[in-house]
Short mmCIF file of C-alpha atoms in Angstrom, two decimals:
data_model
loop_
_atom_site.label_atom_id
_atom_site.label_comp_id
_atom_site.label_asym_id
_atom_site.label_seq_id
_atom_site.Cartn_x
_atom_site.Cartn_y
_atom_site.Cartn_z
CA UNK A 1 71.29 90.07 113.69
CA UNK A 2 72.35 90.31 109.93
CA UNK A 3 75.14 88.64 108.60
CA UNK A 4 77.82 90.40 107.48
CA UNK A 5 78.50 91.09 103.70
CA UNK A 6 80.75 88.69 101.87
CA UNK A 7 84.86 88.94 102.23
CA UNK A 8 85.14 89.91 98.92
CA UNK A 9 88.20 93.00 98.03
CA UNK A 10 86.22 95.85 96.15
CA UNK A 11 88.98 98.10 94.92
CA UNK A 12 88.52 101.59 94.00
CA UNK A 13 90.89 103.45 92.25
CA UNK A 14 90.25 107.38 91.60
CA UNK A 15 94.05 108.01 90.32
CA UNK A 16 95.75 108.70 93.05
CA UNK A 17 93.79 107.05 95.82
CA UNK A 18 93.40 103.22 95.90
CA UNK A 19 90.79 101.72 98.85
CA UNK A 20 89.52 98.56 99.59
CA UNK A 21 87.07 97.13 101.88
CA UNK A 22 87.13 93.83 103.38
CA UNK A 23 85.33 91.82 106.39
CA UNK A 24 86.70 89.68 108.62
CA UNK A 25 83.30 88.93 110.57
CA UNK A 26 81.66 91.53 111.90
CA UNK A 27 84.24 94.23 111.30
CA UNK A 28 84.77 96.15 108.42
CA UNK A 29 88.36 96.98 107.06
CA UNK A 30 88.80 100.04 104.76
CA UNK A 31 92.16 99.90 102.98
CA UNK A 32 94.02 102.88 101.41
CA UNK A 33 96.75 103.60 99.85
CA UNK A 34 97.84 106.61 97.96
CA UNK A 35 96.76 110.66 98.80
CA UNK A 36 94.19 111.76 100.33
CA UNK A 37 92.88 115.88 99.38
CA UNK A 38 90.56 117.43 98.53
CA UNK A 39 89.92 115.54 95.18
CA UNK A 40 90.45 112.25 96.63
CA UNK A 41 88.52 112.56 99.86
CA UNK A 42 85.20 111.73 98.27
CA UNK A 43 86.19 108.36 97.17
CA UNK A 44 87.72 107.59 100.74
CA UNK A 45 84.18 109.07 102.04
CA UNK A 46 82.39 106.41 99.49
CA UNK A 47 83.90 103.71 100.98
CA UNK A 48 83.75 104.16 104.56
CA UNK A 49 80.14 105.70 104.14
CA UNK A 50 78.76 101.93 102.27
CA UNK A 51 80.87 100.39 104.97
CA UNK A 52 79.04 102.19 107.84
CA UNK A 53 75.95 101.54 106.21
CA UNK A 54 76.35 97.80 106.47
CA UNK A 55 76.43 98.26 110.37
CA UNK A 56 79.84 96.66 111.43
CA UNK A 57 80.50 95.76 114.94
CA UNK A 58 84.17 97.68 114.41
CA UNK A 59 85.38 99.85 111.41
CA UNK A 60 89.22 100.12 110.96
CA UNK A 61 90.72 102.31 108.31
CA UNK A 62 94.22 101.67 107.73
CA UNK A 63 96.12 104.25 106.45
CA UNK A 64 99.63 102.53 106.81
CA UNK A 65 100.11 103.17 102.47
CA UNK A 66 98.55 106.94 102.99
CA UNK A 67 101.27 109.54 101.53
CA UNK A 68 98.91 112.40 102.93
CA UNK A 69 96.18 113.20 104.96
CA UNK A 70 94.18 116.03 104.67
CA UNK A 71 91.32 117.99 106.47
CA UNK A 72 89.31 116.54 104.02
CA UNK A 73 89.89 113.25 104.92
CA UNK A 74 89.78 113.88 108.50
CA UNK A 75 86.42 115.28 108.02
CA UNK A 76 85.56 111.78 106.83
CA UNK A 77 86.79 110.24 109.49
CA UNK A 78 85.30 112.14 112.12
CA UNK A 79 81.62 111.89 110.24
CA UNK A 80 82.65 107.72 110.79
CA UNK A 81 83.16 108.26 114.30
CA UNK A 82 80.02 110.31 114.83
CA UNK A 83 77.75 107.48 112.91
CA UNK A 84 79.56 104.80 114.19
CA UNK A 85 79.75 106.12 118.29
CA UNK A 86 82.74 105.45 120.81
CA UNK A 87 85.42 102.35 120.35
CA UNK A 88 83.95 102.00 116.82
CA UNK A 89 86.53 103.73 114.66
CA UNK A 90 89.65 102.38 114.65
CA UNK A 91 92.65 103.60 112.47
CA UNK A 92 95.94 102.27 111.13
CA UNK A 93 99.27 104.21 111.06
CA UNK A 94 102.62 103.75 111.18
CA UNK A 95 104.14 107.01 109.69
CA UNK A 96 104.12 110.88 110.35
CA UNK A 97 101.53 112.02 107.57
CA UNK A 98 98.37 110.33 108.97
CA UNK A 99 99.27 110.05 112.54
CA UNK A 100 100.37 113.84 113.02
CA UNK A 101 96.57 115.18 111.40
CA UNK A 102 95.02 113.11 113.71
CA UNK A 103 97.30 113.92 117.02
CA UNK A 104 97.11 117.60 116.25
CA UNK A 105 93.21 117.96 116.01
CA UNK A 106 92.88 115.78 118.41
CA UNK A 107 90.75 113.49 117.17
CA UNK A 108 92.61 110.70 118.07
CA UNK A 109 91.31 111.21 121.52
CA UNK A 110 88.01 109.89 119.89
CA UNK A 111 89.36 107.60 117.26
CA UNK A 112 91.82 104.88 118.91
CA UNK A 113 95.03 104.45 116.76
CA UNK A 114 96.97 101.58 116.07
CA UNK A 115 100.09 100.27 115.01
CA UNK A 116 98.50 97.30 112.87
CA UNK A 117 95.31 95.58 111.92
CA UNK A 118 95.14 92.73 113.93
CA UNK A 119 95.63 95.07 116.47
CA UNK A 120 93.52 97.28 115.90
CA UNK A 121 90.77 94.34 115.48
CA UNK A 122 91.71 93.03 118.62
CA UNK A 123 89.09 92.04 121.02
CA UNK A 124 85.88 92.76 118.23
CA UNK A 125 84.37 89.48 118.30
CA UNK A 126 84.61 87.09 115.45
CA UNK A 127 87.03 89.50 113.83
CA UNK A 128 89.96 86.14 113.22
CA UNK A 129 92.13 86.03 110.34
#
């Protein structure tokens, strides 16, 4: 087994996106705040694509700051679920814009949603604050 990459923030800001990714063991946390289109979905895609790379156990994206959510970003978070396999993805809302995409393509029948991320990180080992 590898060990996992060191919790250290790497912020990204493209304008009007703003992501982060964290560990907290062997899960990785992608955070984002801001819109996400057709301009901004390649940054989002950046992120979660270096994350994925890095193999984590569990990959939550929490969207809880995300203003909007388009088909471009739920193309990136369906390629995530397709690399990463079932009870992998895990992602964060708490407000109409990102939970409604997902609900109405269905995808959250693949992608488990969740109100928070300790939540959401629940039962992936090693994953404590």
């Amino acid at each position: 087994m590898t060990s996992s990459p060191p919790d250290v923030p790497s912020p990204r800001d493209s304008g009007d996106l703003l992501v982060s990714v964290r560990w907290r063991g062997p899960a990785a946390v992608v955070t984002v705040a801001g819109e996400i289109d057709l301009v901004t979905a390649p940054e989002l895609d950046e992120a979660v694509s270096g994350a994925v790379d890095d193999s984590p156990d569990v990959l939550v994206v929490d969207l809880r700051d995300v203003t909007f959510l388009s088909s471009a970003g739920l193309q990136v978070l369906a390629a995530a679920h397709q690399r990463l396999g079932e009870q992998s993805l895990r992602v964060v809302t708490t407000s109409n814009a990102t939970s409604r995409p997902l609900t109405s393509t269905g995808l959250d029948t693949w992608i488990g949603l969740f109100p928070t991320v300790d939540e959401a990180l629940g039962g992936a080992a090693g994953t404590e604050a």
